[in-house]
Amino acid sequence: MTTRILAAAISLALTLSASAQTAISAKAREIHDSAIVIDTHADTPQRFLDENFDIGSTDPNDHGHISLDKAKAGNLGAEFFSIWVEPEANRGHFAHRTLDLIDSVYEQAARHPDRMMMAFSVADIERAHREHKLAALMGIEGGHSIENDIRLLRDFYRLGVRYMTLSWSNTNEFADSSGDINDPKVAHHNGLTEGGKQIVLEMNRLGMLVDISHVADKTLWDTIAVTKAPLIASHSSARALTNHPRNMTDDMLRAVAKNGGVVQVNFYSAFVDENYRKASEAQAKDRDAAVKAYTDQLKAAGKTPSYVDINRIEREWAAKIPRAPLSALIDHIDHIAKVAGTDHVGLGSDFDGVSSTPQGIDSAADLPKITQALLDRGYSADDIRKILGGNLLRVFAEAERVSHDLRASSHE
Ligand SMILES: [Zn+2]
């Protein structure tokens, strides 16, 4: 018995050290560990709320991308947890669900005060880094959360929300979405409405980052024209490499660079690998039918379909397609760095929100592999640290400065 446990322990240790040694050089490890690594999009709050998932989980079989152990292993310094409200199931009470999700993040931080802290500013992220804690920030994914009420936007800011994606895949009262822009049944606005422009300006005044991931192309251009602070794309990749409307064209990348903002690359296999995207599109009809069969069955029984279960079905379908190679993800970072500049690219994994990640990227613990790959492609230590989080910190600091100036001038 003892021998068996010992043998198993030795074999596990060998596997772990072998994968660590072969994958990550001492130099890459040093660069990675000296950086403040920031990821701007993880959907883990759905798990906190619907699955009772504890971020302190040490379950080796857990399929999730984020836990405190995984964050520590990958030296993840700050995570923007996505406050995403599914618009069908939550119709009529978007703000309520938004509040529940915000609470779920606070509750996790309260449970693990020695390893995690709520963060609301650049200074907070830096303090968490010094204290070796995961900085937990929040971004609302989809303007429908504010129920077309600018007062709710301010309330969510006061509760700590530091970015808002103007739309999710659904067009809302003030912003067209890339997700339904070709659906004739949806009433569109030709981009951002006048009210939407006021919302962007209010976000600038508050110091809430304006996120243009998910929006329709015209919404992006309207937003760039009106914003006084640099923008982020919290989780979007490059359309020139993978032709998906969620990704950004080279013109958009250059425009975000000119605006001083940052594009945080999405890890989803279908957004970084054209082969995966096509295969996923080919199975979409059958996959959607399987999800619908599941939700119809639950609705008939008077139950609410859970996002977690839908995600499980989607992961089963995704497993039928070979994952994107890690090089595909690095190609996107490299492309954005070349088109927009190394000051305008970062990481927006979409962890716990996507059904397939590139090979080798199974969780936040694998983030050092990105550093190794960038080093292999000739990126300098300084540029790598910018991509890992420095660029996002610069944009966040600039949004704080713009907010400070706008608040000061409104008192004059
Ligand atoms: Zn998203």
Short mmCIF file of C-alpha atoms and ligand atoms in Angstrom, two decimals:
data_model
loop_
_atom_site.label_atom_id
_atom_site.label_comp_id
_atom_site.label_asym_id
_atom_site.label_seq_id
_atom_site.Cartn_x
_atom_site.Cartn_y
_atom_site.Cartn_z
CA MET A 1 0.00 0.00 0.00
CA THR A 2 2.72 2.42 1.10
CA THR A 3 4.87 1.46 -1.87
CA ARG A 4 1.94 2.03 -4.19
CA ILE A 5 1.27 5.49 -2.79
CA LEU A 6 4.97 6.30 -2.94
CA ALA A 7 5.21 5.06 -6.52
CA ALA A 8 2.17 7.11 -7.48
CA ALA A 9 3.60 10.18 -5.74
CA ILE A 10 6.95 9.80 -7.51
CA SER A 11 5.30 9.31 -10.87
CA LEU A 12 3.07 12.39 -10.31
CA ALA A 13 6.10 14.45 -9.24
CA LEU A 14 8.01 13.30 -12.32
CA THR A 15 5.10 14.11 -14.61
CA LEU A 16 4.67 17.58 -13.09
CA SER A 17 8.37 18.45 -13.13
CA ALA A 18 8.81 16.99 -16.63
CA SER A 19 5.99 19.08 -18.04
CA ALA A 20 7.22 22.16 -16.16
CA GLN A 21 10.82 21.70 -17.25
CA THR A 22 10.18 20.84 -20.87
CA ALA A 23 7.63 23.59 -21.29
CA ILE A 24 9.06 26.56 -19.40
CA SER A 25 12.68 27.71 -19.37
CA ALA A 26 14.19 29.39 -16.31
CA LYS A 27 14.29 32.68 -18.22
CA ALA A 28 10.62 32.47 -19.22
CA ARG A 29 9.68 31.57 -15.65
CA GLU A 30 11.63 34.56 -14.34
CA ILE A 31 9.97 36.98 -16.79
CA HIS A 32 6.54 35.52 -16.09
CA ASP A 33 6.93 35.61 -12.32
CA SER A 34 8.19 39.21 -12.35
CA ALA A 35 5.09 40.41 -14.25
CA ILE A 36 1.71 41.51 -12.95
CA VAL A 37 -0.33 39.10 -15.04
CA ILE A 38 -3.85 40.34 -15.76
CA ASP A 39 -6.66 38.49 -17.48
CA THR A 40 -9.67 40.61 -18.40
CA HIS A 41 -12.34 37.96 -18.87
CA ALA A 42 -13.39 34.87 -16.94
CA ASP A 43 -16.96 33.63 -16.63
CA THR A 44 -16.36 31.87 -13.30
CA PRO A 45 -19.14 33.82 -11.48
CA GLN A 46 -21.71 31.64 -13.29
CA ARG A 47 -20.07 28.72 -11.51
CA PHE A 48 -19.96 30.54 -8.15
CA LEU A 49 -23.67 31.21 -8.36
CA ASP A 50 -25.21 28.22 -10.15
CA GLU A 51 -22.78 25.47 -9.23
CA ASN A 52 -21.74 26.59 -5.75
CA PHE A 53 -18.18 26.37 -7.02
CA ASP A 54 -15.58 27.44 -4.47
CA ILE A 55 -12.55 29.15 -5.97
CA GLY A 56 -10.46 27.44 -3.26
CA SER A 57 -11.33 24.07 -4.81
CA THR A 58 -8.43 21.62 -5.03
CA ASP A 59 -10.43 18.96 -6.90
CA PRO A 60 -7.97 17.53 -9.48
CA ASN A 61 -10.88 16.46 -11.70
CA ASP A 62 -12.51 19.88 -11.83
CA HIS A 63 -12.89 20.95 -15.47
CA GLY A 64 -12.75 24.66 -14.63
CA HIS A 65 -10.06 27.05 -15.83
CA ILE A 66 -9.85 29.12 -12.65
CA SER A 67 -9.14 28.28 -9.02
CA LEU A 68 -6.84 29.92 -6.49
CA ASP A 69 -4.31 27.09 -6.95
CA LYS A 70 -4.44 27.35 -10.74
CA ALA A 71 -4.09 31.16 -10.54
CA LYS A 72 -1.09 30.79 -8.23
CA ALA A 73 0.60 28.21 -10.46
CA GLY A 74 0.19 30.55 -13.45
CA ASN A 75 1.14 33.68 -11.46
CA LEU A 76 -2.19 35.24 -12.39
CA GLY A 77 -2.23 38.55 -10.49
CA ALA A 78 -5.60 39.99 -11.41
CA GLU A 79 -8.77 38.58 -12.90
CA PHE A 80 -11.69 40.59 -14.20
CA PHE A 81 -14.62 38.32 -13.35
CA SER A 82 -17.37 38.61 -15.91
CA ILE A 83 -20.77 39.69 -14.65
CA TRP A 84 -22.77 38.21 -17.52
CA VAL A 85 -26.55 37.98 -17.46
CA GLU A 86 -28.06 35.44 -19.84
CA PRO A 87 -30.74 37.56 -21.54
CA GLU A 88 -33.44 34.93 -22.24
CA ALA A 89 -33.71 33.14 -18.90
CA ASN A 90 -33.36 36.42 -16.98
CA ARG A 91 -35.75 38.51 -19.05
CA GLY A 92 -37.42 41.11 -16.84
CA HIS A 93 -34.82 41.00 -14.05
CA PHE A 94 -31.42 41.70 -15.58
CA ALA A 95 -30.33 44.01 -12.75
CA HIS A 96 -31.33 41.48 -10.10
CA ARG A 97 -29.17 38.77 -11.68
CA THR A 98 -26.35 41.30 -12.10
CA LEU A 99 -26.47 42.01 -8.35
CA ASP A 100 -26.46 38.28 -7.53
CA LEU A 101 -23.36 37.74 -9.68
CA ILE A 102 -21.57 40.72 -8.11
CA ASP A 103 -22.36 39.27 -4.68
CA SER A 104 -20.94 35.89 -5.72
CA VAL A 105 -17.53 37.44 -6.39
CA TYR A 106 -17.50 39.30 -3.05
CA GLU A 107 -18.47 36.09 -1.25
CA GLN A 108 -15.51 34.22 -2.75
CA ALA A 109 -13.13 37.00 -1.69
CA ALA A 110 -14.63 36.95 1.81
CA ARG A 111 -14.09 33.19 2.03
CA HIS A 112 -10.40 33.41 1.09
CA PRO A 113 -9.10 36.70 2.54
CA ASP A 114 -5.56 35.34 2.78
CA ARG A 115 -5.33 34.53 -0.94
CA MET A 116 -7.73 36.85 -2.75
CA MET A 117 -8.96 40.45 -2.45
CA MET A 118 -11.52 42.64 -4.17
CA ALA A 119 -9.79 45.29 -6.29
CA PHE A 120 -11.17 48.46 -7.84
CA SER A 121 -8.15 50.39 -9.09
CA VAL A 122 -4.64 50.16 -10.46
CA ALA A 123 -3.35 50.78 -6.92
CA ASP A 124 -5.44 47.84 -5.63
CA ILE A 125 -4.01 45.51 -8.30
CA GLU A 126 -0.48 46.57 -7.36
CA ARG A 127 -1.21 46.08 -3.66
CA ALA A 128 -2.64 42.60 -4.27
CA HIS A 129 0.50 41.77 -6.24
CA ARG A 130 2.72 42.87 -3.34
CA GLU A 131 0.61 40.83 -0.91
CA HIS A 132 0.67 37.75 -3.20
CA LYS A 133 -3.12 37.72 -3.47
CA LEU A 134 -5.33 37.36 -6.52
CA ALA A 135 -6.92 40.75 -7.28
CA ALA A 136 -10.60 40.18 -8.09
CA LEU A 137 -12.15 42.81 -10.35
CA MET A 138 -15.52 42.81 -12.07
CA GLY A 139 -16.69 43.71 -15.57
CA ILE A 140 -20.31 43.68 -16.71
CA GLU A 141 -20.67 41.80 -20.00
CA GLY A 142 -23.60 43.35 -21.79
CA GLY A 143 -25.28 46.75 -21.45
CA HIS A 144 -28.67 45.10 -20.93
CA SER A 145 -27.63 44.71 -17.26
CA ILE A 146 -28.33 48.41 -16.63
CA GLU A 147 -31.91 48.08 -17.93
CA ASN A 148 -31.52 51.28 -19.94
CA ASP A 149 -31.09 53.27 -16.70
CA ILE A 150 -27.92 55.34 -16.31
CA ARG A 151 -28.53 55.39 -12.54
CA LEU A 152 -28.03 51.62 -12.44
CA LEU A 153 -24.76 52.11 -14.32
CA ARG A 154 -23.61 54.42 -11.52
CA ASP A 155 -24.84 51.97 -8.86
CA PHE A 156 -22.87 49.14 -10.44
CA TYR A 157 -19.78 51.36 -10.53
CA ARG A 158 -20.25 52.05 -6.81
CA LEU A 159 -20.44 48.30 -6.20
CA GLY A 160 -17.04 47.98 -7.84
CA VAL A 161 -17.70 47.18 -11.50
CA ARG A 162 -14.77 48.56 -13.52
CA TYR A 163 -15.67 47.77 -17.10
CA MET A 164 -18.83 47.28 -19.09
CA THR A 165 -19.04 45.53 -22.45
CA LEU A 166 -21.50 47.79 -24.28
CA SER A 167 -23.38 44.78 -25.63
CA TRP A 168 -23.17 41.02 -25.28
CA SER A 169 -24.37 38.90 -28.25
CA ASN A 170 -27.77 40.60 -27.96
CA THR A 171 -28.53 44.09 -29.22
CA ASN A 172 -29.87 46.16 -26.31
CA GLU A 173 -31.64 49.52 -26.04
CA PHE A 174 -28.54 51.53 -26.90
CA ALA A 175 -25.94 49.40 -28.74
CA ASP A 176 -26.04 47.02 -31.71
CA SER A 177 -24.34 43.65 -31.20
CA SER A 178 -22.28 41.58 -33.63
CA GLY A 179 -24.26 38.59 -32.37
CA ASP A 180 -27.59 39.49 -33.96
CA ILE A 181 -26.69 42.27 -36.39
CA ASN A 182 -27.82 40.14 -39.36
CA ASP A 183 -31.05 39.02 -37.69
CA PRO A 184 -33.93 40.93 -39.34
CA LYS A 185 -36.23 40.16 -36.39
CA VAL A 186 -34.09 42.36 -34.10
CA ALA A 187 -34.60 46.14 -34.09
CA HIS A 188 -31.22 47.80 -34.66
CA HIS A 189 -29.94 51.35 -34.14
CA ASN A 190 -27.18 51.63 -36.74
CA GLY A 191 -24.52 51.43 -34.02
CA LEU A 192 -24.67 53.40 -30.78
CA THR A 193 -27.76 55.51 -30.01
CA GLU A 194 -27.61 59.07 -28.62
CA GLY A 195 -28.41 57.55 -25.22
CA GLY A 196 -25.59 55.07 -25.76
CA LYS A 197 -23.17 57.94 -26.36
CA GLN A 198 -24.26 59.48 -23.04
CA ILE A 199 -23.63 56.12 -21.35
CA VAL A 200 -20.10 55.97 -22.80
CA LEU A 201 -19.39 59.52 -21.58
CA GLU A 202 -20.79 58.69 -18.14
CA MET A 203 -18.52 55.63 -18.02
CA ASN A 204 -15.59 57.93 -18.87
CA ARG A 205 -16.61 60.26 -16.04
CA LEU A 206 -17.01 57.41 -13.55
CA GLY A 207 -13.75 55.70 -14.50
CA MET A 208 -15.41 52.55 -15.82
CA LEU A 209 -13.52 51.08 -18.77
CA VAL A 210 -15.52 51.00 -22.01
CA ASP A 211 -15.35 47.51 -23.55
CA ILE A 212 -16.07 47.00 -27.25
CA SER A 213 -15.85 43.21 -27.39
CA HIS A 214 -19.10 41.71 -28.77
CA VAL A 215 -20.41 44.97 -30.29
CA ALA A 216 -21.37 45.35 -33.95
CA ASP A 217 -18.71 46.95 -36.15
CA LYS A 218 -20.64 50.22 -36.43
CA THR A 219 -21.06 50.38 -32.64
CA LEU A 220 -17.28 50.12 -32.29
CA TRP A 221 -16.68 53.01 -34.69
CA ASP A 222 -19.34 55.16 -32.99
CA THR A 223 -17.78 54.42 -29.58
CA ILE A 224 -14.25 55.27 -30.69
CA ALA A 225 -15.54 58.58 -32.04
CA VAL A 226 -17.19 59.60 -28.76
CA THR A 227 -15.06 58.19 -25.90
CA LYS A 228 -12.71 60.47 -23.97
CA ALA A 229 -10.78 57.56 -22.44
CA PRO A 230 -8.93 54.65 -24.06
CA LEU A 231 -11.05 51.60 -24.86
CA ILE A 232 -10.53 47.95 -24.16
CA ALA A 233 -11.63 44.89 -26.06
CA SER A 234 -11.79 42.62 -23.01
CA HIS A 235 -11.86 39.35 -24.98
CA SER A 236 -11.50 39.61 -28.78
CA SER A 237 -8.97 38.33 -31.31
CA ALA A 238 -7.90 39.22 -34.88
CA ARG A 239 -10.33 38.84 -37.79
CA ALA A 240 -7.55 38.82 -40.42
CA LEU A 241 -6.46 35.44 -39.01
CA THR A 242 -9.80 33.97 -37.94
CA ASN A 243 -12.81 35.28 -39.77
CA HIS A 244 -15.34 35.62 -36.95
CA PRO A 245 -17.46 38.75 -36.38
CA ARG A 246 -16.39 38.65 -32.68
CA ASN A 247 -12.84 39.35 -33.83
CA MET A 248 -11.41 42.72 -34.85
CA THR A 249 -10.31 43.80 -38.31
CA ASP A 250 -6.87 45.33 -38.83
CA ASP A 251 -8.50 48.77 -39.26
CA MET A 252 -10.15 48.34 -35.85
CA LEU A 253 -6.87 47.22 -34.27
CA ARG A 254 -5.15 50.33 -35.62
CA ALA A 255 -8.01 52.54 -34.43
CA VAL A 256 -7.83 51.12 -30.88
CA ALA A 257 -4.06 51.73 -30.94
CA LYS A 258 -4.63 55.34 -32.00
CA ASN A 259 -7.17 55.68 -29.19
CA GLY A 260 -4.51 54.43 -26.74
CA GLY A 261 -6.50 51.33 -25.81
CA VAL A 262 -5.75 47.64 -25.64
CA VAL A 263 -7.08 44.49 -27.32
CA GLN A 264 -7.09 41.51 -24.96
CA VAL A 265 -6.83 38.32 -26.98
CA ASN A 266 -9.58 35.73 -26.54
CA PHE A 267 -8.30 32.15 -26.18
CA TYR A 268 -11.40 30.41 -27.61
CA SER A 269 -10.34 27.85 -30.25
CA ALA A 270 -13.07 29.09 -32.64
CA PHE A 271 -11.72 32.66 -32.42
CA VAL A 272 -8.03 31.82 -32.91
CA ASP A 273 -8.08 28.89 -35.35
CA GLU A 274 -9.83 29.06 -38.73
CA ASN A 275 -9.97 25.23 -38.98
CA TYR A 276 -11.64 24.97 -35.59
CA ARG A 277 -14.02 27.81 -36.42
CA LYS A 278 -15.20 26.11 -39.62
CA ALA A 279 -15.59 22.72 -37.92
CA SER A 280 -17.53 24.36 -35.09
CA GLU A 281 -19.77 26.18 -37.57
CA ALA A 282 -20.42 22.89 -39.39
CA GLN A 283 -21.70 21.23 -36.20
CA ALA A 284 -23.64 24.30 -35.02
CA LYS A 285 -27.05 23.06 -36.19
CA ASP A 286 -26.79 19.70 -34.42
CA ARG A 287 -25.20 21.23 -31.33
CA ASP A 288 -27.88 23.90 -31.03
CA ALA A 289 -30.55 21.22 -31.47
CA ALA A 290 -29.02 19.22 -28.60
CA VAL A 291 -29.00 22.29 -26.35
CA LYS A 292 -32.59 23.12 -27.33
CA ALA A 293 -33.73 19.57 -26.63
CA TYR A 294 -32.22 19.86 -23.16
CA THR A 295 -33.71 23.27 -22.39
CA ASP A 296 -37.14 22.32 -23.78
CA GLN A 297 -37.17 19.21 -21.62
CA LEU A 298 -36.40 21.26 -18.48
CA LYS A 299 -38.86 24.01 -19.34
CA ALA A 300 -41.58 21.37 -19.84
CA ALA A 301 -40.82 20.14 -16.32
CA GLY A 302 -41.14 23.73 -15.04
CA LYS A 303 -37.41 24.08 -14.34
CA THR A 304 -34.94 26.75 -15.44
CA PRO A 305 -32.12 25.43 -17.65
CA SER A 306 -28.77 26.14 -16.05
CA TYR A 307 -25.93 27.77 -17.92
CA VAL A 308 -23.57 25.28 -16.31
CA ASP A 309 -25.42 22.33 -17.88
CA ILE A 310 -25.65 24.07 -21.25
CA ASN A 311 -21.91 24.69 -21.02
CA ARG A 312 -21.38 20.98 -20.30
CA ILE A 313 -23.30 19.98 -23.45
CA GLU A 314 -21.30 22.50 -25.47
CA ARG A 315 -18.04 21.12 -24.10
CA GLU A 316 -19.09 17.61 -25.15
CA TRP A 317 -19.64 18.84 -28.71
CA ALA A 318 -16.43 20.87 -28.68
CA ALA A 319 -14.47 17.76 -27.68
CA LYS A 320 -15.30 16.25 -31.09
CA ILE A 321 -13.10 18.89 -32.79
CA PRO A 322 -9.30 19.01 -32.37
CA ARG A 323 -8.34 21.97 -30.16
CA ALA A 324 -6.50 24.91 -31.69
CA PRO A 325 -2.72 24.57 -31.48
CA LEU A 326 -1.08 26.89 -28.93
CA SER A 327 0.75 28.53 -31.85
CA ALA A 328 -2.62 29.79 -33.17
CA LEU A 329 -3.19 31.79 -29.98
CA ILE A 330 0.35 33.16 -30.14
CA ASP A 331 -0.21 34.06 -33.83
CA HIS A 332 -3.10 36.31 -32.73
CA ILE A 333 -1.04 38.04 -30.04
CA ASP A 334 1.77 38.45 -32.58
CA HIS A 335 -0.56 39.78 -35.30
CA ILE A 336 -2.13 42.38 -33.01
CA ALA A 337 1.33 43.37 -31.74
CA LYS A 338 2.49 43.87 -35.34
CA VAL A 339 -0.62 45.74 -36.55
CA ALA A 340 -1.47 47.79 -33.44
CA GLY A 341 1.87 47.70 -31.59
CA THR A 342 3.11 45.80 -28.55
CA ASP A 343 1.57 48.51 -26.34
CA HIS A 344 -1.93 47.53 -27.44
CA VAL A 345 -2.29 43.80 -26.87
CA GLY A 346 -3.03 41.72 -23.78
CA LEU A 347 -4.81 38.63 -22.47
CA GLY A 348 -8.60 38.17 -22.25
CA SER A 349 -8.86 34.39 -21.94
CA ASP A 350 -12.64 33.92 -21.68
CA PHE A 351 -11.78 31.18 -19.17
CA ASP A 352 -14.80 29.26 -17.88
CA GLY A 353 -16.84 30.79 -20.70
CA VAL A 354 -15.55 28.86 -23.71
CA SER A 355 -15.89 25.19 -24.58
CA SER A 356 -12.43 24.79 -26.14
CA THR A 357 -9.05 26.36 -25.37
CA PRO A 358 -5.79 25.85 -27.28
CA GLN A 359 -3.72 22.70 -26.70
CA GLY A 360 -1.69 22.98 -23.53
CA ILE A 361 -3.85 25.78 -22.10
CA ASP A 362 -6.06 23.79 -19.74
CA SER A 363 -6.34 26.45 -17.05
CA ALA A 364 -4.77 29.63 -15.65
CA ALA A 365 -1.89 27.42 -14.46
CA ASP A 366 -0.71 27.21 -18.09
CA LEU A 367 -0.27 30.97 -18.62
CA PRO A 368 3.56 30.71 -18.37
CA LYS A 369 3.46 28.73 -21.64
CA ILE A 370 2.38 31.95 -23.36
CA THR A 371 5.42 33.73 -21.97
CA GLN A 372 7.66 30.90 -23.19
CA ALA A 373 6.11 31.04 -26.66
CA LEU A 374 6.53 34.83 -26.90
CA LEU A 375 10.14 34.50 -25.76
CA ASP A 376 10.68 31.84 -28.44
CA ARG A 377 9.38 34.31 -31.03
CA GLY A 378 11.91 36.93 -30.01
CA TYR A 379 9.80 39.19 -27.77
CA SER A 380 11.80 41.11 -25.16
CA ALA A 381 11.15 40.70 -21.44
CA ASP A 382 9.72 44.24 -21.29
CA ASP A 383 7.32 43.63 -24.17
CA ILE A 384 6.20 40.33 -22.67
CA ARG A 385 5.45 41.99 -19.32
CA LYS A 386 3.41 44.64 -21.16
CA ILE A 387 1.39 41.96 -22.95
CA LEU A 388 0.87 39.98 -19.74
CA GLY A 389 -0.64 42.95 -17.92
CA GLY A 390 1.38 46.16 -18.22
CA ASN A 391 -0.69 47.45 -21.13
CA LEU A 392 -3.95 46.90 -19.31
CA LEU A 393 -2.58 48.68 -16.23
CA ARG A 394 -1.59 51.67 -18.41
CA VAL A 395 -5.06 51.88 -19.98
CA PHE A 396 -6.78 51.49 -16.60
CA ALA A 397 -4.57 54.25 -15.12
CA GLU A 398 -5.41 56.51 -18.05
CA ALA A 399 -9.15 55.86 -17.59
CA GLU A 400 -8.71 56.77 -13.90
CA ARG A 401 -6.93 60.00 -14.89
CA VAL A 402 -9.65 60.94 -17.42
CA SER A 403 -12.30 60.28 -14.76
CA HIS A 404 -10.43 62.43 -12.26
CA ASP A 405 -10.22 65.32 -14.76
CA LEU A 406 -13.87 65.03 -15.85
CA ARG A 407 -15.10 64.92 -12.24
CA ALA A 408 -12.92 67.96 -11.39
CA SER A 409 -14.20 69.98 -14.36
CA SER A 410 -17.84 69.20 -13.53
CA HIS A 411 -17.32 71.04 -10.21
CA GLU A 412 -16.03 74.20 -11.85
ZN ZN B 1 -18.12 37.14 -24.18
#
